Short mmCIF file of C-alpha atoms (C1' of nucleotides) in Angstrom, two decimals:
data_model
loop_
_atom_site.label_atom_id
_atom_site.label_comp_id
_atom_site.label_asym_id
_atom_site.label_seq_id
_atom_site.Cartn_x
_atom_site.Cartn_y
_atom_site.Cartn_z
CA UNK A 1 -21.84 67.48 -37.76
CA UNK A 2 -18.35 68.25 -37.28
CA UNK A 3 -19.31 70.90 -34.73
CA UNK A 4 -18.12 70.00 -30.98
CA UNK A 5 -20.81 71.25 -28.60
CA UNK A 6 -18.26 72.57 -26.37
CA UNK A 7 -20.83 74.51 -24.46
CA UNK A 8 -22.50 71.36 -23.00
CA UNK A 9 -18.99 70.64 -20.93
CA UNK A 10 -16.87 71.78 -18.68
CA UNK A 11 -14.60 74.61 -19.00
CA UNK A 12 -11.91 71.90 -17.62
CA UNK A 13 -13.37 69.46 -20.15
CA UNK A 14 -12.51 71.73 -23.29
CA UNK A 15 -9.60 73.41 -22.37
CA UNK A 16 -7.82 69.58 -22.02
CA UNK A 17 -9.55 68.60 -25.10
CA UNK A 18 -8.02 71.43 -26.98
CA UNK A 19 -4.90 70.53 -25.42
CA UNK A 20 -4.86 67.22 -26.06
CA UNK A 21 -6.22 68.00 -29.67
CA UNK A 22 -2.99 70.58 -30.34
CA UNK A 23 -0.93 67.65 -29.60
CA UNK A 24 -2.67 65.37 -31.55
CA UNK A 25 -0.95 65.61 -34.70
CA UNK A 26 2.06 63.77 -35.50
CA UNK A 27 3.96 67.08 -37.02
CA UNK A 28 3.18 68.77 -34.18
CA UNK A 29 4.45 65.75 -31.80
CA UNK A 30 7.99 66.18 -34.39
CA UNK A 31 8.06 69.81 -33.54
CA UNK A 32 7.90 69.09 -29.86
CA UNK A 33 10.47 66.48 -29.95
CA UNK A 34 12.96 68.33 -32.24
CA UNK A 35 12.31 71.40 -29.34
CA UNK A 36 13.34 69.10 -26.81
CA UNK A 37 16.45 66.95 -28.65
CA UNK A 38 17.74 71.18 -29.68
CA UNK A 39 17.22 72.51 -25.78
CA UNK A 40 17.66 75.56 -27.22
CA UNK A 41 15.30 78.26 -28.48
CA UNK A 42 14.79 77.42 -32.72
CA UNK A 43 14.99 79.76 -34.65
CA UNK A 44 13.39 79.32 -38.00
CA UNK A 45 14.97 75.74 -38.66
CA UNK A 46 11.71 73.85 -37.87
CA UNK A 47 10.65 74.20 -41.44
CA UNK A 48 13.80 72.33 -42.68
CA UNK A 49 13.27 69.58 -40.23
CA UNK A 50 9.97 68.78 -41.58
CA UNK A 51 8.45 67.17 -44.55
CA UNK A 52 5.98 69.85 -44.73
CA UNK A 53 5.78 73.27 -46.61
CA UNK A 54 6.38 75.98 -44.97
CA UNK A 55 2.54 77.58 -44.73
CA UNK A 56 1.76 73.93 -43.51
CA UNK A 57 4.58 74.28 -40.94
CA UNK A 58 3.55 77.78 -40.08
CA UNK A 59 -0.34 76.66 -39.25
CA UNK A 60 1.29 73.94 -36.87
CA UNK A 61 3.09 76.57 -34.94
CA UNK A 62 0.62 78.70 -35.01
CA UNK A 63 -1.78 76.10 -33.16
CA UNK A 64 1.04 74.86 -30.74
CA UNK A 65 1.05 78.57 -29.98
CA UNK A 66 -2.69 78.82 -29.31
CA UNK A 67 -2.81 76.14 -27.13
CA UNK A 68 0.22 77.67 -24.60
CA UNK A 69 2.46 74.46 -25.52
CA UNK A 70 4.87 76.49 -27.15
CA UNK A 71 6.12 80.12 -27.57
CA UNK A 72 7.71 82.66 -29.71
CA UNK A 73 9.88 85.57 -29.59
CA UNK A 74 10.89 87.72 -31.87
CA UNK A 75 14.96 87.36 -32.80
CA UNK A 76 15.68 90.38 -35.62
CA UNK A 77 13.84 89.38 -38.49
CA UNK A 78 13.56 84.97 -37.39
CA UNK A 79 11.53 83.56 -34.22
CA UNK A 80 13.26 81.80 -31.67
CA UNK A 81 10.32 78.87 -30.17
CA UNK A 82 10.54 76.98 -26.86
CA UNK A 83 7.98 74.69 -25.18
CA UNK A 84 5.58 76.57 -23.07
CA UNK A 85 5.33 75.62 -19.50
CA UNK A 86 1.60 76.50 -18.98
CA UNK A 87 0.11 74.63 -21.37
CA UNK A 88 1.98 71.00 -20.13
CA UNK A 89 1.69 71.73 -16.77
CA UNK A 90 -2.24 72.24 -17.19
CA UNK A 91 -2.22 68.45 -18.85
CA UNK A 92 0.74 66.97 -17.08
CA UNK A 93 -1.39 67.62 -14.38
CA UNK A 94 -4.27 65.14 -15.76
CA UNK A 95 -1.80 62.60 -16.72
CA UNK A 96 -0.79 62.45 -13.23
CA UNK A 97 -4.01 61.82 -12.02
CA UNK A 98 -4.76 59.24 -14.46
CA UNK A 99 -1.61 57.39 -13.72
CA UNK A 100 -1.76 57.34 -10.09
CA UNK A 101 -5.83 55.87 -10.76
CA UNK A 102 -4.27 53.16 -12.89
CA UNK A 103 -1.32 52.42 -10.26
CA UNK A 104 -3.89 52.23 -7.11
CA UNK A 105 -6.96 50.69 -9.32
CA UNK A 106 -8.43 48.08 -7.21
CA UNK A 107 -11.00 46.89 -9.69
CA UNK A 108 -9.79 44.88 -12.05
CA UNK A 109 -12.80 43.59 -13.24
CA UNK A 110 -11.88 44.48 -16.80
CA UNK B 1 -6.41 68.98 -47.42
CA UNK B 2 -7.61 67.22 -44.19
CA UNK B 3 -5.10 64.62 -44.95
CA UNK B 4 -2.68 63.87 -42.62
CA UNK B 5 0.73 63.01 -44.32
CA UNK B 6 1.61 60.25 -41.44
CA UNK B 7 3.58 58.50 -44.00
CA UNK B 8 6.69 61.18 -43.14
CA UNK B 9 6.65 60.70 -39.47
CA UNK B 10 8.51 57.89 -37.30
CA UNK B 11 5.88 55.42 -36.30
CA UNK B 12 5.78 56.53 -32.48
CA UNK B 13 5.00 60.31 -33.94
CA UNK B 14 2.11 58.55 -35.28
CA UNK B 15 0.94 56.42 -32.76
CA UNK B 16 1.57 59.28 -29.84
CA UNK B 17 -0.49 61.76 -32.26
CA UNK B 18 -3.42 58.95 -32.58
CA UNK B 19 -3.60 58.77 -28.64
CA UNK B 20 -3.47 62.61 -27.95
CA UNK B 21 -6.05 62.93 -31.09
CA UNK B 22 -8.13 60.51 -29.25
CA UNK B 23 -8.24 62.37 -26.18
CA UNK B 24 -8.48 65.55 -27.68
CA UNK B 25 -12.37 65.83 -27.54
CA UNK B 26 -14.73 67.09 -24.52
CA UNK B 27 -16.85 64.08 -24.76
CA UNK B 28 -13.77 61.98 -24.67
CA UNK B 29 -12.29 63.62 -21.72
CA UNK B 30 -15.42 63.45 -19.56
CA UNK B 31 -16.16 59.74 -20.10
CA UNK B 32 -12.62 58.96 -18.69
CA UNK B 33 -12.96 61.42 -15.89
CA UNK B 34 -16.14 59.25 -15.44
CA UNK B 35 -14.17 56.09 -15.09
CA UNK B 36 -12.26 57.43 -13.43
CA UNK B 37 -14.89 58.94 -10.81
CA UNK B 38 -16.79 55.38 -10.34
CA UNK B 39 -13.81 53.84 -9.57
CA UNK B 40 -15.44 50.19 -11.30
CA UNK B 41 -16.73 49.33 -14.85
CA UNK B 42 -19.29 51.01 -15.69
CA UNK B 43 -21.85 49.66 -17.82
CA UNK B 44 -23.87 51.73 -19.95
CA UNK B 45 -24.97 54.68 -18.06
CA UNK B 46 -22.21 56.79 -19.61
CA UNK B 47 -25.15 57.50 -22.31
CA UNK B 48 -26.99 58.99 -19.23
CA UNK B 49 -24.18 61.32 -18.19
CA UNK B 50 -23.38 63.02 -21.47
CA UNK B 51 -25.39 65.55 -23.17
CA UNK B 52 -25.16 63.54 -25.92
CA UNK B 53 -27.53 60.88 -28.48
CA UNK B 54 -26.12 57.24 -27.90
CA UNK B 55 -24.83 56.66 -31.40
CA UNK B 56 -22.89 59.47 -30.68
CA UNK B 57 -21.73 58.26 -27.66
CA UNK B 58 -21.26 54.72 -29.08
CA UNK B 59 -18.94 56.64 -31.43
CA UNK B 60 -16.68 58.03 -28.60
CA UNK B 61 -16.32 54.77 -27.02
CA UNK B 62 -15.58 53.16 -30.43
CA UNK B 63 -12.16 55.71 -30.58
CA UNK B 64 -11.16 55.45 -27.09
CA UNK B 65 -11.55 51.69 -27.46
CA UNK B 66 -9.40 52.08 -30.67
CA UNK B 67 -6.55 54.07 -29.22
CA UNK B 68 -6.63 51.36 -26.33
CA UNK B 69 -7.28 53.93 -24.09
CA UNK B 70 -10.38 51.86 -22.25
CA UNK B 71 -11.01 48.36 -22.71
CA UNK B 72 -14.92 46.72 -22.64
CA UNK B 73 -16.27 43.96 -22.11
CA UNK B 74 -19.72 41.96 -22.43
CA UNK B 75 -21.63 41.40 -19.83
CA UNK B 76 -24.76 39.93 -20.41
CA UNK B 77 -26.37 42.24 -22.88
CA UNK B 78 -24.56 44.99 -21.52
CA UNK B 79 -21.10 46.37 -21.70
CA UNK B 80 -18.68 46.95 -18.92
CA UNK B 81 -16.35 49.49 -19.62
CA UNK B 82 -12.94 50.76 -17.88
CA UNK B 83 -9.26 52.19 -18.51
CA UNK B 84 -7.44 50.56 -20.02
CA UNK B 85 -3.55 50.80 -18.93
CA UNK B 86 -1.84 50.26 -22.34
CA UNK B 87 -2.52 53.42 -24.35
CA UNK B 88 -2.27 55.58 -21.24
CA UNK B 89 0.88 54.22 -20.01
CA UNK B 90 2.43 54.99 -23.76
CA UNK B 91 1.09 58.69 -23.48
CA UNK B 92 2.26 59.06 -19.65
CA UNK B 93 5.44 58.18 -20.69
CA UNK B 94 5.77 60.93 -23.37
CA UNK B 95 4.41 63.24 -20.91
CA UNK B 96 6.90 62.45 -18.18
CA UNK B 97 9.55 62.61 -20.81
CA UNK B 98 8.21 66.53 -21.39
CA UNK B 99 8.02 67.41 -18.05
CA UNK B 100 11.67 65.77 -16.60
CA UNK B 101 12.98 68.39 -19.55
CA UNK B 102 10.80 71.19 -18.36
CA UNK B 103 11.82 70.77 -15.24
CA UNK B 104 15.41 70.36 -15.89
CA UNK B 105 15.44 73.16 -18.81
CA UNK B 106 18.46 75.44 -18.21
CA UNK B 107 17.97 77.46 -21.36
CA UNK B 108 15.39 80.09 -20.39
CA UNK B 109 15.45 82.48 -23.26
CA UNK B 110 12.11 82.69 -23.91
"C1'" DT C 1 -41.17 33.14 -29.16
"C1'" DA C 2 -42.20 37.98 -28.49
"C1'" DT C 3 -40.70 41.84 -25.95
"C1'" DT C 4 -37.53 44.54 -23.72
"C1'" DT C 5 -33.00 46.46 -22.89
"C1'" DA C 6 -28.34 47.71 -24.26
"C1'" DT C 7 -25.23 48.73 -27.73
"C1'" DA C 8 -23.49 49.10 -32.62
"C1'" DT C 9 -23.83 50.40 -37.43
"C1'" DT C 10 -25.41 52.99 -41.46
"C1'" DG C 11 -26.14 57.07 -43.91
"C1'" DC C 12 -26.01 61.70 -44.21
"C1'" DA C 13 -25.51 66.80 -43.29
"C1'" DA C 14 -22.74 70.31 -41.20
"C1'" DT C 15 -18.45 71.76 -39.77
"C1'" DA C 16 -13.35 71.29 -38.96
"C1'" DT C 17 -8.75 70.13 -40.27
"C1'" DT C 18 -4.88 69.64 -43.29
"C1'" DA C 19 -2.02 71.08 -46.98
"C1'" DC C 20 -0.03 74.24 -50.06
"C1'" DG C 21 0.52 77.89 -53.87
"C1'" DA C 22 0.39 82.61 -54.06
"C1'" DT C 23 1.13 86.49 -51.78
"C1'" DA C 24 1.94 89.80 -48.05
"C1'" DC C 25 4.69 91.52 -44.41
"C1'" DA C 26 8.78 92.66 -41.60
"C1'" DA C 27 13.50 92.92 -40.46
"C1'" DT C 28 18.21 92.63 -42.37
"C1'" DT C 29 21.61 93.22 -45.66
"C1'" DT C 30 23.58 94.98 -49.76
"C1'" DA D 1 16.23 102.05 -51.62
"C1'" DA D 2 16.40 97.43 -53.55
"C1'" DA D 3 17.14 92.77 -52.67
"C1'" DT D 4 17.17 89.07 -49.49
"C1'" DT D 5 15.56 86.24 -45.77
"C1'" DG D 6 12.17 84.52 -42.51
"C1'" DT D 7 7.52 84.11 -41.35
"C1'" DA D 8 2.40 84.84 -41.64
"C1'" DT D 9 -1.94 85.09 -44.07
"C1'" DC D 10 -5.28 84.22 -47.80
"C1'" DG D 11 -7.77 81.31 -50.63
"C1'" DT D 12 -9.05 76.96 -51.86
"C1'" DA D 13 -9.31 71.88 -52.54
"C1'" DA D 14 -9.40 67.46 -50.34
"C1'" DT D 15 -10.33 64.83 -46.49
"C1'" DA D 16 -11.75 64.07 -41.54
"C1'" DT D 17 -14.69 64.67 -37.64
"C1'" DT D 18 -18.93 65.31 -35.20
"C1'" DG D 19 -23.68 64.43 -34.40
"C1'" DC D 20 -27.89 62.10 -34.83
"C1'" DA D 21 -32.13 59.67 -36.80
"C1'" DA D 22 -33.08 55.36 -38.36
"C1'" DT D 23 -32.06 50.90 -38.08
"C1'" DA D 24 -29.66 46.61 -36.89
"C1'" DT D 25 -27.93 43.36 -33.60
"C1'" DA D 26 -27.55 40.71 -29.39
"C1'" DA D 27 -28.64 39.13 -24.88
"C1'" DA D 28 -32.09 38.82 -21.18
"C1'" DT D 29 -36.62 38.30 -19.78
"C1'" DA D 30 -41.55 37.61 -19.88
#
DNA sequence: TATTTATATTGCAATATTACGATACAATTT
DNA sequence: AAATTGTATCGTAATATTGCAATATAAATA
């Protein structure tokens, strides 16, 4: 239906699902990259660098936002944005685990 | 529109949107903590452990098989199911590439 | 071969996401 | 204050996702 029944999982479940979901989105993986190639707080050019209006772009931010994977200050009348710590560390931290399963797997059955 | 303009993103925007798209969903998340729990393949009684109908699961399975994020394979009449190291290892290595510039980030103005 | 068991597919309804024009808002500059 | 610049919100259309009943398929077993 298009409707997630979040309340039948895990608090843990949903909030790496809605991390994982913010990401998911390849404007929104371009925004993230062009934050990291910059390593400096943006402000306002993320519009430019994308081949998206600027509402669209906006929306994307505004989700990144949401999800603690990126933040915003106010700079005068622009917005400088940076990657947000807390919301990587939250899924770096289930990467992590994932990797280390795959690296010590000792079924290989598949 | 609902329509993703991938055809203005870099092919690895794409493909690292797809896998964090794939992930992003509760159901998603807790059959690959489930693999991850059993430590073997699992065959079939990931129907039993969501709160989900089977087509629905069937669905799930379908994407994460997609996104080559876990591999199955027949086993008699039923299925046996695992991670599968080639979408994950992609992902992890975006994710590294995030945190090594977290880590390292000297510009902390926001 | 008929039945059972396990999984996939189809079809559809409900909801969510994506995109953008128009417009609003807020700070700066003239 | 008026104009400019940067960003957010509203409204809406198009498409995608989620969920499941019904059904199909495929292998094992009786």
């Amino acid at each position: 239906m298009g409707i997630t029944k979040s309340e039948h999982f895990t608090d843990e479940q949903n909030e790496l699902a809605t991390l994982a979901k913010a990401i998911g989105h390849p404007a929104r993986i371009a925004i993230i990259q062009h934050l990291i190639k910059v390593n400096s707080c943006v402000c306002g050019d993320i519009v430019n660098e994308l081949p998206l209006a600027q509402p669209t772009v906006s929306q994307h931010l505004k989700e990144l936002k949401n999800a603690r994977l990126i933040k915003g200050n106010f700079e005068g009348n622009a917005i400088c944005y940076c990657l947000n710590e807390e919301g990587f560390n939250k899924i770096n931290g289930f990467f992590e685990h994932i990797n280390t399963y795959l690296e010590n797997k000792k079924n290989q059955c598949c």
